[in-house]
Structure formats: structure tokens, C-alpha cells
Short mmCIF file of C-alpha atoms and ligand atoms in Angstrom, two decimals:
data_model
loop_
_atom_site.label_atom_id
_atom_site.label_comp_id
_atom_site.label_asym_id
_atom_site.label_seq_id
_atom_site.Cartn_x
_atom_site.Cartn_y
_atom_site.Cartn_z
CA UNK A 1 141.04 -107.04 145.89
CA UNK A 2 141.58 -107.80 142.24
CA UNK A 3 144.98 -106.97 140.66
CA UNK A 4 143.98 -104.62 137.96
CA UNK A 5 146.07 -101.48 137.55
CA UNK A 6 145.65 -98.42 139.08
CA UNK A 7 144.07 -95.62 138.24
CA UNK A 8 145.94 -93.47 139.81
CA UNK A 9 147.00 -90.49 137.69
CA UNK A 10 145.50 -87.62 135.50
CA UNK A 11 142.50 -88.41 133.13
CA UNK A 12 142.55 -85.87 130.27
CA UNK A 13 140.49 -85.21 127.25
CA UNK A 14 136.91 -86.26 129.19
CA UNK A 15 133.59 -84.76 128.07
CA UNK A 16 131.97 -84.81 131.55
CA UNK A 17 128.19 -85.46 131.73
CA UNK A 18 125.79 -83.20 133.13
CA UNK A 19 124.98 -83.65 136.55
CA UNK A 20 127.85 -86.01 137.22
CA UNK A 21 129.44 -83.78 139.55
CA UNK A 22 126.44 -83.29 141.57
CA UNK A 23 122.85 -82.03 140.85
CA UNK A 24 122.77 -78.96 138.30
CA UNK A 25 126.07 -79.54 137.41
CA UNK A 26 126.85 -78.41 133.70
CA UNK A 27 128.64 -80.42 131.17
CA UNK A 28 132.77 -79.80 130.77
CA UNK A 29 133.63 -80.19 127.25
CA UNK A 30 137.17 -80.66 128.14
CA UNK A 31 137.72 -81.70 131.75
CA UNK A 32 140.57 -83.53 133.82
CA UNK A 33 140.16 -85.76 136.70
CA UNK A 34 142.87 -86.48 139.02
CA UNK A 35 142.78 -89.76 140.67
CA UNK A 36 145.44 -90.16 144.07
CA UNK A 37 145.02 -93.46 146.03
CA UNK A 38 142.17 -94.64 144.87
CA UNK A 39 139.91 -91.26 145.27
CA UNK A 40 139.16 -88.38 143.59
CA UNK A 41 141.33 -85.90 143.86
CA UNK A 42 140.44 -83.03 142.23
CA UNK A 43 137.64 -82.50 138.96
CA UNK A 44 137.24 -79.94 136.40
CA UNK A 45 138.52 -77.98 133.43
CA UNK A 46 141.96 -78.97 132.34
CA UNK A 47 142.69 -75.42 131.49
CA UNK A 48 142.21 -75.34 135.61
CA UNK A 49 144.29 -77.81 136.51
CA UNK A 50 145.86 -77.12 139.62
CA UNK A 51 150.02 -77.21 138.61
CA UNK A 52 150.85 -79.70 141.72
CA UNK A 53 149.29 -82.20 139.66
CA UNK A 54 150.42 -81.17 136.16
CA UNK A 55 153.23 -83.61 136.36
CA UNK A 56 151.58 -87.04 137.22
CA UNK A 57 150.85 -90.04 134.96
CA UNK A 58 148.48 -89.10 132.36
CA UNK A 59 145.60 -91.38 130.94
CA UNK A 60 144.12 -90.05 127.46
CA UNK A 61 140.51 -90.40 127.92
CA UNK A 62 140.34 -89.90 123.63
CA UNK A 63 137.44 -87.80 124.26
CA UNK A 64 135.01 -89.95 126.13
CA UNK A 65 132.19 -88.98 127.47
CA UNK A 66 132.06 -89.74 131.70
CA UNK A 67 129.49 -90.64 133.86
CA UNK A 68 129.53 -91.91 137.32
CA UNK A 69 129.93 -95.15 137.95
CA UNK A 70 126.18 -97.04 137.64
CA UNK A 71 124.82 -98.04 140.57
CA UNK A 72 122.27 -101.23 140.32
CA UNK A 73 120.22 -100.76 143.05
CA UNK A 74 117.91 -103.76 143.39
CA UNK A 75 118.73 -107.26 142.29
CA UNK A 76 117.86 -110.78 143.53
CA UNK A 77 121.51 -111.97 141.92
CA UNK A 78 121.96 -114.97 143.72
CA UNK A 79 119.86 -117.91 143.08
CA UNK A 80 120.07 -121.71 141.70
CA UNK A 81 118.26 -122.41 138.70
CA UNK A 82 115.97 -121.11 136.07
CA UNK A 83 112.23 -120.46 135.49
CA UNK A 84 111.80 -119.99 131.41
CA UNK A 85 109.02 -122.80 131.84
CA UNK A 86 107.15 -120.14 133.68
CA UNK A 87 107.53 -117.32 130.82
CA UNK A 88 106.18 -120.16 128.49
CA UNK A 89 103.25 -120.74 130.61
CA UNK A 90 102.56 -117.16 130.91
CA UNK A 91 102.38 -116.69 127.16
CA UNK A 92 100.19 -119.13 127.31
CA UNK A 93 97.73 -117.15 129.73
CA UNK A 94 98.79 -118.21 133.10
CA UNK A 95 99.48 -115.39 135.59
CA UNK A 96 102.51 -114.70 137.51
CA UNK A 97 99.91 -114.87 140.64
CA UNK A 98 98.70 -117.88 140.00
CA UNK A 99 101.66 -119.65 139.26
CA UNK A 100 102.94 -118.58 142.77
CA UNK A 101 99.60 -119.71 143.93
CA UNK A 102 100.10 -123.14 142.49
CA UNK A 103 103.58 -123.92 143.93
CA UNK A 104 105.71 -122.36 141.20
CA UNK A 105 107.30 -118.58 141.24
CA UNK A 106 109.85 -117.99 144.09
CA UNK A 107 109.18 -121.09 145.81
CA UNK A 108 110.53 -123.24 142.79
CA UNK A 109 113.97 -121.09 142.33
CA UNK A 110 113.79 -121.58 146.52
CA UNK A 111 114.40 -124.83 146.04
CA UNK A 112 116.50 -124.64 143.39
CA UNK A 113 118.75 -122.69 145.46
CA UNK A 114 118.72 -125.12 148.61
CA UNK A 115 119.71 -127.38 146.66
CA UNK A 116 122.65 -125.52 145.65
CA UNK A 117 125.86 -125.17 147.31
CA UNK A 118 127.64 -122.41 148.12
CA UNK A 119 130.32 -122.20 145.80
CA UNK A 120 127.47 -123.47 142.98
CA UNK A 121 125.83 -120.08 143.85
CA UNK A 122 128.84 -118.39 143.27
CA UNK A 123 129.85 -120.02 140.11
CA UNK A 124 126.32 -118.73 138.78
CA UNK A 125 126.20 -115.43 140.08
CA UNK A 126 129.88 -114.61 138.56
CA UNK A 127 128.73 -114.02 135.12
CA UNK A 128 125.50 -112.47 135.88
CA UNK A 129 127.59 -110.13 138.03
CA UNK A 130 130.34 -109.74 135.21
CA UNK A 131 127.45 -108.71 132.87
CA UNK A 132 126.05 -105.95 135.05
CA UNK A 133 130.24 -105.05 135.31
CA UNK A 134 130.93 -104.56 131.94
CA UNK A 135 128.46 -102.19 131.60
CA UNK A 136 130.05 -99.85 133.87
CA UNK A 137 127.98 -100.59 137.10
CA UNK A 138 130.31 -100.04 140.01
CA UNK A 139 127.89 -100.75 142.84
CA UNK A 140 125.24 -103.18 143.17
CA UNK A 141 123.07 -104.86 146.06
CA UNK A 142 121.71 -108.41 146.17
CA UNK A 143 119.09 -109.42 147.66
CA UNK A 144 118.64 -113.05 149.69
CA UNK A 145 114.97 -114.27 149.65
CA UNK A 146 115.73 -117.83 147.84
CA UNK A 147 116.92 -119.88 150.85
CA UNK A 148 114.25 -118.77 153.48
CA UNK A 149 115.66 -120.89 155.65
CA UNK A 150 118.95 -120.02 158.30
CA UNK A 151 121.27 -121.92 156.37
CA UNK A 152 120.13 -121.04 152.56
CA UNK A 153 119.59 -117.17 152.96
CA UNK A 154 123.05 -117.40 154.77
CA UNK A 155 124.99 -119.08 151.65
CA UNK A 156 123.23 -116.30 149.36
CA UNK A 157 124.23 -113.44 151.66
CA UNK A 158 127.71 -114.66 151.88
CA UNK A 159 128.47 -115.14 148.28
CA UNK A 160 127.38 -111.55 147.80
CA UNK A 161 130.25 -110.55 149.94
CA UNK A 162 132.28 -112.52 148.01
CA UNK A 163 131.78 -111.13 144.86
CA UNK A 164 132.03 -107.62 146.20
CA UNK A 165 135.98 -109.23 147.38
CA UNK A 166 136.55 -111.01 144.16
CA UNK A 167 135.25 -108.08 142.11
CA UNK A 168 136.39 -104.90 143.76
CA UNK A 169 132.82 -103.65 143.45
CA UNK A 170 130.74 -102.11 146.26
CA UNK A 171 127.94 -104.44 147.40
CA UNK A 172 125.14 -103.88 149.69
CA UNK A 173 123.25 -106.90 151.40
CA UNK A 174 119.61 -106.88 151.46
CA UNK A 175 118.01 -109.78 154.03
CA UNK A 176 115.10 -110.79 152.05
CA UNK A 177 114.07 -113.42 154.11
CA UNK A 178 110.17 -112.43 154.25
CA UNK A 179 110.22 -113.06 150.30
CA UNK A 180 107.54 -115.93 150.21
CA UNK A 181 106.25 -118.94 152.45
CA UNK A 182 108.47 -121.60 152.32
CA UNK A 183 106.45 -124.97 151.95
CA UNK A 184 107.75 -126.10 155.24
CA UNK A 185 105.95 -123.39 156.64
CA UNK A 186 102.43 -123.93 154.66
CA UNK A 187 99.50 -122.27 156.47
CA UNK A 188 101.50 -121.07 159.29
CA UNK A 189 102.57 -117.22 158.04
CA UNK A 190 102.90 -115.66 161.41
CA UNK A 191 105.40 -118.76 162.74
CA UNK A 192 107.34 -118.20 159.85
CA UNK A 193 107.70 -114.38 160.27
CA UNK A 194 108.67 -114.80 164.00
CA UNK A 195 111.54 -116.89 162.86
CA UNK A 196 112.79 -113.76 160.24
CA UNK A 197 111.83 -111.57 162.94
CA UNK A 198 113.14 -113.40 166.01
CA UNK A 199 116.12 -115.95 165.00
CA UNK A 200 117.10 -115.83 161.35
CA UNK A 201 117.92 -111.99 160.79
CA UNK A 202 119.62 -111.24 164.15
CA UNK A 203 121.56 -114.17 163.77
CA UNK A 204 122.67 -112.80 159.75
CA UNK A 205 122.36 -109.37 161.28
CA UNK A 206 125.06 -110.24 164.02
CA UNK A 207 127.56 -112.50 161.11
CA UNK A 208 128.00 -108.88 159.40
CA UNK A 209 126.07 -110.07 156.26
CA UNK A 210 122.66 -107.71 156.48
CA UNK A 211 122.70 -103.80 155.02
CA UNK A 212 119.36 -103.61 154.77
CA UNK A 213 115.89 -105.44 155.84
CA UNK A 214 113.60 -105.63 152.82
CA UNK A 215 110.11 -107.43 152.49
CA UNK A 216 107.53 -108.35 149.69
CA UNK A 217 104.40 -107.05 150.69
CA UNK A 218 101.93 -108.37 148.05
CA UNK A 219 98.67 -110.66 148.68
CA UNK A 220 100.90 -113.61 147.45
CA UNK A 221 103.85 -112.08 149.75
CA UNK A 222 103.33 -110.44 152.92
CA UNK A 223 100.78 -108.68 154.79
CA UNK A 224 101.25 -105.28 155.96
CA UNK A 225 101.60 -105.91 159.33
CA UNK A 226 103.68 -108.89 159.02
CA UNK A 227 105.86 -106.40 157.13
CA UNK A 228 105.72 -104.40 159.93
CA UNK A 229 106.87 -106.58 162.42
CA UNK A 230 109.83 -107.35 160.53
CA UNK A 231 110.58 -103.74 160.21
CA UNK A 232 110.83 -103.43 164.18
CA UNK A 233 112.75 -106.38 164.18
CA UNK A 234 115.43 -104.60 161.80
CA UNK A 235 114.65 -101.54 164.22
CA UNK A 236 116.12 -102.98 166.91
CA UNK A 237 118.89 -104.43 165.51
CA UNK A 238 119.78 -100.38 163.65
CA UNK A 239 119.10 -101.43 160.06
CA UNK A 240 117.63 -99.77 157.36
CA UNK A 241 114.62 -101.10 155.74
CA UNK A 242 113.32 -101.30 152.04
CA UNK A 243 110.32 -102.50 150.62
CA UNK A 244 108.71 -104.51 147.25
CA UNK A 245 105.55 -102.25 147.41
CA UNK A 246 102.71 -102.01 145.83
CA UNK A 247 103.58 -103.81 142.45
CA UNK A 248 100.46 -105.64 141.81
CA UNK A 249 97.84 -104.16 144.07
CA UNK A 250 97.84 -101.30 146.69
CA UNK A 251 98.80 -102.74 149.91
CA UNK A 252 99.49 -99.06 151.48
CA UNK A 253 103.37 -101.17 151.54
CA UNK A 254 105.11 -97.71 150.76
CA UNK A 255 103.06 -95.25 153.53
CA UNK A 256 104.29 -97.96 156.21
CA UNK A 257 107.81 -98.21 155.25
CA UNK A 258 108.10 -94.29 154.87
CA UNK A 259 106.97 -94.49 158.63
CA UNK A 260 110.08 -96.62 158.95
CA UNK A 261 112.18 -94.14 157.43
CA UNK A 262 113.01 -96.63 154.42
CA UNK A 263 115.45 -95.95 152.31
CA UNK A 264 113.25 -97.04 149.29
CA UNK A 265 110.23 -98.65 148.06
CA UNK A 266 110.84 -100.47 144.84
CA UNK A 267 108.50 -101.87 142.26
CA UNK A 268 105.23 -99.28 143.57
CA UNK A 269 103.12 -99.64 139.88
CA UNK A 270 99.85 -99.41 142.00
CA UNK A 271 101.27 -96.05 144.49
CA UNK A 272 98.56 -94.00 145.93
CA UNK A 273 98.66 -90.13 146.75
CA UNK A 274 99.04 -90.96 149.88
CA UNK A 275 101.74 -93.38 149.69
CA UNK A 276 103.69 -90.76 147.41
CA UNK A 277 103.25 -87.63 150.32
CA UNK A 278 104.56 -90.87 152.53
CA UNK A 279 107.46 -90.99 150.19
CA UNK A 280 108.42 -87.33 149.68
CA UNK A 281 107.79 -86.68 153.77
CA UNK A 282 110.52 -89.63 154.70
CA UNK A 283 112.97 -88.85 152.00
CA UNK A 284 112.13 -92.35 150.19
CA UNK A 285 114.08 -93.08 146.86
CA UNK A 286 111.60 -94.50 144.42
CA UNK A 287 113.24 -97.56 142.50
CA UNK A 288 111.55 -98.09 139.45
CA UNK A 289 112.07 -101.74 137.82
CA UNK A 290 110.89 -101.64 134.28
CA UNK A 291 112.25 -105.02 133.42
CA UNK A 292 109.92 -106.37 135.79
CA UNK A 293 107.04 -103.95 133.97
CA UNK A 294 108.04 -105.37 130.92
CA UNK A 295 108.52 -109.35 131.47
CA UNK A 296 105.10 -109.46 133.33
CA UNK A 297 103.45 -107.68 130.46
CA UNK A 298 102.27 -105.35 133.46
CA UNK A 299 99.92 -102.33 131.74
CA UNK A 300 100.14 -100.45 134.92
CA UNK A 301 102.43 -98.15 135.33
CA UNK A 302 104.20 -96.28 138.38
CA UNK A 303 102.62 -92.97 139.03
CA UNK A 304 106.06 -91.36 137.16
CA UNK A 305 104.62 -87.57 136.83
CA UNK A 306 102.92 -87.73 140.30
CA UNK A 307 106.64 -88.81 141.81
CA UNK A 308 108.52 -85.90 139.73
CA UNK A 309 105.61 -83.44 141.03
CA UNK A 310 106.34 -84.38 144.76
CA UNK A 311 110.12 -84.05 144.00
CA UNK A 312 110.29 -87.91 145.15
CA UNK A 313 113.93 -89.36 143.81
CA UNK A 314 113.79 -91.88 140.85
CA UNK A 315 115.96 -94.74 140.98
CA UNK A 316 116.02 -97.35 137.86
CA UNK A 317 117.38 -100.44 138.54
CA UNK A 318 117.58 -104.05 136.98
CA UNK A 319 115.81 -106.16 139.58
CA UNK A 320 117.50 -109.01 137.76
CA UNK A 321 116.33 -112.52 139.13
CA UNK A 322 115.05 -116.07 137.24
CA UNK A 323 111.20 -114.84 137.76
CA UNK A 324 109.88 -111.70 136.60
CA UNK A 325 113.13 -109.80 135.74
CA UNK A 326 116.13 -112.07 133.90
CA UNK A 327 117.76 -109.23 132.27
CA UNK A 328 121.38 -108.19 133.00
CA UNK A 329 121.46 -104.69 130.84
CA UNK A 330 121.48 -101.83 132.69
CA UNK A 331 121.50 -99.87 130.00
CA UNK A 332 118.50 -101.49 128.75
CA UNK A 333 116.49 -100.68 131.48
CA UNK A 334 117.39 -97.09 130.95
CA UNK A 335 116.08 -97.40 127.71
CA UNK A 336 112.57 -99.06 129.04
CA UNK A 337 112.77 -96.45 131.59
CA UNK A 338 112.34 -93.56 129.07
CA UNK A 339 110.02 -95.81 126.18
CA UNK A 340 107.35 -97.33 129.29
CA UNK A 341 107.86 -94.76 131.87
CA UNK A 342 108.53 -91.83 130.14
CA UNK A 343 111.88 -90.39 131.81
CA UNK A 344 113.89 -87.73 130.65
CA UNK A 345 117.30 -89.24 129.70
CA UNK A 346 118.92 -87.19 132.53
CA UNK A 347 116.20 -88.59 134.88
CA UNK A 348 116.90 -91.85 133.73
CA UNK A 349 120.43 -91.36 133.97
CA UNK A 350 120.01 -89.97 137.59
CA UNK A 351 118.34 -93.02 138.37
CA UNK A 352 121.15 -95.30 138.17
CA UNK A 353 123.86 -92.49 139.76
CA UNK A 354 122.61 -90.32 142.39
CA UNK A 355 119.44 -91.31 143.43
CA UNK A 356 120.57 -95.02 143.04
CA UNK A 357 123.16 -94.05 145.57
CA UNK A 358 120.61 -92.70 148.12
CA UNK A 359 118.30 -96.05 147.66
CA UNK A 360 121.41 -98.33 149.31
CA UNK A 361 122.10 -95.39 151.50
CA UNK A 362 125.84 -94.79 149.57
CA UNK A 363 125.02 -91.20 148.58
CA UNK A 364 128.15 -89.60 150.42
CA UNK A 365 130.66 -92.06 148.83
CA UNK A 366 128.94 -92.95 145.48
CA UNK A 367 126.51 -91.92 142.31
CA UNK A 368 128.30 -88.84 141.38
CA UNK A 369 132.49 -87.52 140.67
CA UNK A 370 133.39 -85.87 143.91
CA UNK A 371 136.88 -84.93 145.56
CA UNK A 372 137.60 -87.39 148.50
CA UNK A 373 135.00 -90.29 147.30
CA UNK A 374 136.33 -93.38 146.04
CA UNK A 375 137.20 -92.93 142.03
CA UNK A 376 134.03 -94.77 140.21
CA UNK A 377 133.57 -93.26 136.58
CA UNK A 378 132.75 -94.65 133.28
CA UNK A 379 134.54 -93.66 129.95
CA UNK A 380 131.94 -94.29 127.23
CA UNK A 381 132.72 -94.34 123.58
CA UNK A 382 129.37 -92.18 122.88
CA UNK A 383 128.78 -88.82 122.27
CA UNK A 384 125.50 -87.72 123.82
CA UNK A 385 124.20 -89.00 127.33
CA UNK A 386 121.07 -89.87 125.08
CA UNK A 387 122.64 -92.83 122.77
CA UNK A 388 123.27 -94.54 127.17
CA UNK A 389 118.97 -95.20 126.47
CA UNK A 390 119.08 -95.49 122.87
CA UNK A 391 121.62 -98.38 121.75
CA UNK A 392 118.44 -100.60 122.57
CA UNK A 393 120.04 -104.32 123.72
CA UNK A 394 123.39 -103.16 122.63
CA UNK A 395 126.56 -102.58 124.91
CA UNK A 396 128.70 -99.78 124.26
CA UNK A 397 131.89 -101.70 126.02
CA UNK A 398 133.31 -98.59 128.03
CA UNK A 399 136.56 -98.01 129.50
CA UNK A 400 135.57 -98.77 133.54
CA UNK A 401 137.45 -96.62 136.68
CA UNK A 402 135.96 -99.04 139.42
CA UNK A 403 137.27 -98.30 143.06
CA UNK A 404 140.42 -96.65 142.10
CA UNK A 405 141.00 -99.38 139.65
CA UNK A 406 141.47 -99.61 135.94
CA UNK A 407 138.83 -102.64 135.53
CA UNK A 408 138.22 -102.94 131.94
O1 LIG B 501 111.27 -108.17 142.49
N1 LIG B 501 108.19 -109.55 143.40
C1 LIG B 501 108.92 -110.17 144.14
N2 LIG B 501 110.20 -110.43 143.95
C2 LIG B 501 110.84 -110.43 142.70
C3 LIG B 501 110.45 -111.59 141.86
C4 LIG B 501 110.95 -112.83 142.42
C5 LIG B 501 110.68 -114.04 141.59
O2 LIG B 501 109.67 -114.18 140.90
O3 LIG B 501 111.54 -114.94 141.68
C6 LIG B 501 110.67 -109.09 142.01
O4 LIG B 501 109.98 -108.96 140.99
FE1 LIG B 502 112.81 -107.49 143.32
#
């Protein structure tokens, strides 16, 4: 754990957020926050503060507004390697199918990332993850899905447990193994799912380095019932499942892994009615990736007012990796949240809190200010929860409460 002083103390002068203490929760023009070990102690009006606290450290907030800390629910952080050849050739007309098609896409930052060591992955993913940091994001998970071998998707999973160490920041694993066909395993799909299914993630599963099972189910990823049968395999071994669905073409990805109870299907641009009802029946979090919208030039977008209809949660999320998504703002896509998909600002703002919190499963310990959950808040120097979407490509530099921790 990082050295960085604690937070310990009484916050005063806050403007608290709506929502941040839990849905429907109003605004507090001038609220306290008492931080003891690390956790929240106790949140609301100053005038109310209990008097067994009135006498501990104080920490002028100067009138800052507070959010929860952000929550980056999907990104593919670790990885060797870049791909702006590709964005060139995709100006120039070529499709982000048909480069995958032709040997390019994932399988070129695959072996990028073989060839990579593990303390090379690290070195890269540092700033990347210091970027998403300094923005106030407080948990994140990273995906594997570049090594797609034992040994490769096992350096990736491990340096996202070291950053979570060096960092003091929550992460959550996702084993992405069933990302794309690795060369080795050209023509032979169903071998190459028995060995994610069958030897690589019980063996990752059983080294502590797997939250979650995730798959890309896509005509240049997965089929649906290869997806499936790496669903039972996480089954078995207890884990929760997530899914890439539905971002280029209806696969009926996100009906399946509502079957398996997932805790979200991410990307879903091309979501049926009957993949939403799916959604809303399991208690799915949708993760919407507008970065990923955006960079692909994608014209079709997620089925936003059918989801808010159904009551199905919205998450918003980076999905930062080398192909379709290289951004590391947050903030920004908050902004492309509201401009492509049409959000509200508090949905948007949601997204990246509460319901981002629900999508890694971390909704009783993160996404919102509560007494007894780790203290993760962000001090913004802003004065409406709207300028979070509007400063578009700028970074507001916020003081950052980070598990107990003054952080920056
Ligand atoms: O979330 N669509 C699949 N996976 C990533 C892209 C990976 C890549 O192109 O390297 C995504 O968009
Ligand atoms: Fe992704």
C-alpha cells in the first residue's frame, strides 16, 4: 500500500452531489464527512455533526463539490504495443472487421504482448493507469484477452494485481481468454475453447487472479455456444460472468449471459427486445462504451431509451485498449455518453458510480458515500455535476480520497 497520508479526519465545507449517498439522494450544500480508519464514518450536514467527532483533524474541502469515487468498469489496460496503423487504415476505408479478418486487430497487439515481459507490461500499463487515477477513478477492472495463451494471459492478470498493490486502487480481474483465435490455433475454434474452458481458466481461476469470466461473442469473436461453454466452465469454478455483446451484429450474446446471471453485458449497440427483458429479468448492468462508438465511427447506437424504459442499469465506462478504444478520460466518455447516447448528466454520472459498482459486482463496498464502506470520494474544483460532461478533453485535476488515502 502506497504511503500517501491519511485521510482520516473531518472533511468540511463539501457540496455533496446528488445521488452520491445512494439513489434519490438530494444534494447537501454544506455537508461533513468523517473519515475513521480508512471508512466512512459518518455523512451529512455539518450543522448535524454528531459532537464525538467535532474535535478530530479537520480537512477544508474549500467548497468542492463530491462525488464518489469513479469506477471504470471495463478496460483491456494491459497490453504491449500500439495499433495507430490500423486507425490510419480505417480512415482510409478499411473496416475494423476486416482488418481482424486479415490478421490484424487483437491478434497483432496479441503478439505484441507475448512478446512482452512482465514487468514491460507493467511499465506500460502504469501511466495508462495513472491517467484514469488522476481523474478521480478509484476502482477499475482489466481485462486479459492479449496473451491467449497460459503463460501470456497469466503475466496480464498478474500485473493487474499489481497495480491494484502499487496503487491502492480496487481492481477487479476479468479472464478474457476467449477474446480471439490465436494463430496457433487457426481453424481449430472448438480446441481452442476447450483449453479456456478446460486448462487455462481453472488453472488462473485456482492462482487467485480471475473475478470474472468474460467473452467476445461477435462473428469475428465467438459463437454463442462457444460462449456458452465457457460460461459453465466459470460455473463450476463459482465465477461471475460478463459479456462483449452484441456490438456489431445481434448474436442474442446478452439473452444467454442474462441466463448466466451476468453481471453485465458491455458494448450491446445491436440489443434486441428480447435481449433487454433478458437484461432487466437477471439484474444485468448495461456498460455502455462510447469511446468504442466513437473510434469505430459506429452509427449504431445502444438501444439507450429502450434500457431506461426497462429500468436496466447504465454503466459508462472507458473500454480503453490499443484497438477500438485508446482513450484514458473518463470524463470524456461522460461527455460522449450524454452528446452520442443521449444521457442525462446524472445518468451519466450514475454510470461511472453506482451502477459501475454493480457491473464488477462491488456495489456493497463502492459507487456511492456510505458509513462503514471504504472512504472513495472525489473533491472537484467545479460547481455543477454538469461541467464533469462538459469540460470536453479537459481534466479538472481534483483533490482524490482513494481507499482511506489522501492520493492526490
Ligand atoms: O472492447 N471488441 C472486442 N474487444 C475490444 C477491442 C479489442 C481490440 O481491438 O484490441 C473492445 O472493443
Ligand atoms: Fe472491451
Amino acid at each position: 500500500m502506497p504511503a500517501w497520508p491519511s485521510a482520516d479526519g473531518v472533511w468540511t465545507d463539501l457540496r455533496l452531489a446528488p445521488e452520491a449517498l445512494g439513489p434519490d439522494s438530494a444534494a447537501i450544500a454544506q455537508a461533513a464527512i468523517v473519515v475513521n480508519a480508512g471508512q466512512i464514518a459518518w455523512v451529512g450536514q455539518h450543522a448535524e455533526l454528531p459532537t464525538e467527532h467535532a474535535q478530530k483533524p479537520r480537512h477544508d474541502g474549500h467548497g468542492a463539490l463530491v462525488t464518489p469515487g469513479l469506477i471504470d468498469c471495463h478496460t483491456h489496460l494491459v497490453y504491449g504495443g500500439q495499433r495507430a496503423n490500423e486507425f490510419a487504415m480505417r480512415l482510409a476505408g478499411a473496416s475494423y472487421e476486416e482488418l481482424a479478418r486479415a490478421g490484424g486487430g487483437i491478434v497483432s497487439s496479441v503478439r505484441a504482448t507475448r512478446a512482452s515481459s512482465e514487468d514491460e507490461l507493467f511499465a506500460l500499463a502504469v501511466p495508462r493507469l495513472q491517467a484514469l487515477l488522476q481523474e478521480g477513478v478509484c476502482a477499475i477492472e482489466i481485462k486479459s484477452g492479449y496473451g491467449l495463451n497460459l503463460a501470456s494471459e497469466r503475466a496480464q492478470l498478474r500485473v493487474a494485481r499489481r497495480l491494484g498493490e502499487a496503487f491502492g486502487v480496487t481492481v477487479r480481474t476479468s479472464f478474457l481468454g476467449a477474446h480471439a483465435l490465436p494463430p496457433e490455433y487457426a481453424g481449430r475454434s472448438q480446441d481452442y475453447i476447450d483449453h479456456v474452458s478446460h486448462d487455462m481458466l481453472p488453472a488462473l481461476a485456482a492462482e487467485g487472479l480471475v473475478d470474472a469470466v468474460d467473452v467476445y461473442c461477435e462473428r469475428i469473436g465467438f459463437s454463442l455456444a462457444e460462449t456458452e461453454q465457457v460460461f459453465q466452465a466459470a460455473q463450476r469454478l463459482g465465477l461471475p460472468v460478463k459479456l462483449h455483446a452484441e456490438q456489431l451484429s445481434d448474436m442474442g450474446g446478452a439473452a444467454l449471459a442474462a441466463r448466466y446471471g451476468a453481471l453485465s453485458c458491455d458494448h450491446i449497440e445491436h440489443l434486441s427486445d428480447a435481449g433487454i427483458a433478458a437484461m432487466r429479468t437477471a439484474g444485468t448492468v448495461a456498460v455502455l462504451l462510447p469511446g468504442a462508438y466513437y473510434f469505430l465511427r459506429d452509427t449504431h447506437c445502444p438501444p439507450i431509451a429502450a434500457l431506461r424504459e426497462a429500468g436496466v442499469p447504465m454503466a459508462v465506462a472507458t473500454d480503453h485498449n490499443p484497438g477500438t478504444s485508446p482513450t484514458l478520460s473518463l470524463l470524456l466518455m461522460l461527455n460522449m455518453a450524454c452528446t452520442l447516447f443521449r444521457l442525462t448528466v446524472p445518468e451519466a454520472l450514475a454510470g461511472v458510480t453506482r451502477h459501475a459498482a454493480r457491473a464488477l459486482g462491488l456495489q456493497d463496498s463502492h459507487g456511492q458515500i456510505a458509513v462503514g464502506q471504504p472512504a472513495n470520494f472525489v473533491l472537484w474544483p467545479l460547481q455543477d455535476i454538469a461541467e464533469l460532461a462538459y469540460w470536453l478533453g479537459q481534466r479538472p485535476a481534483p483533490r482524490v480520497v482513494r481507499q482511506g488515502r489522501i492520493a492526490n
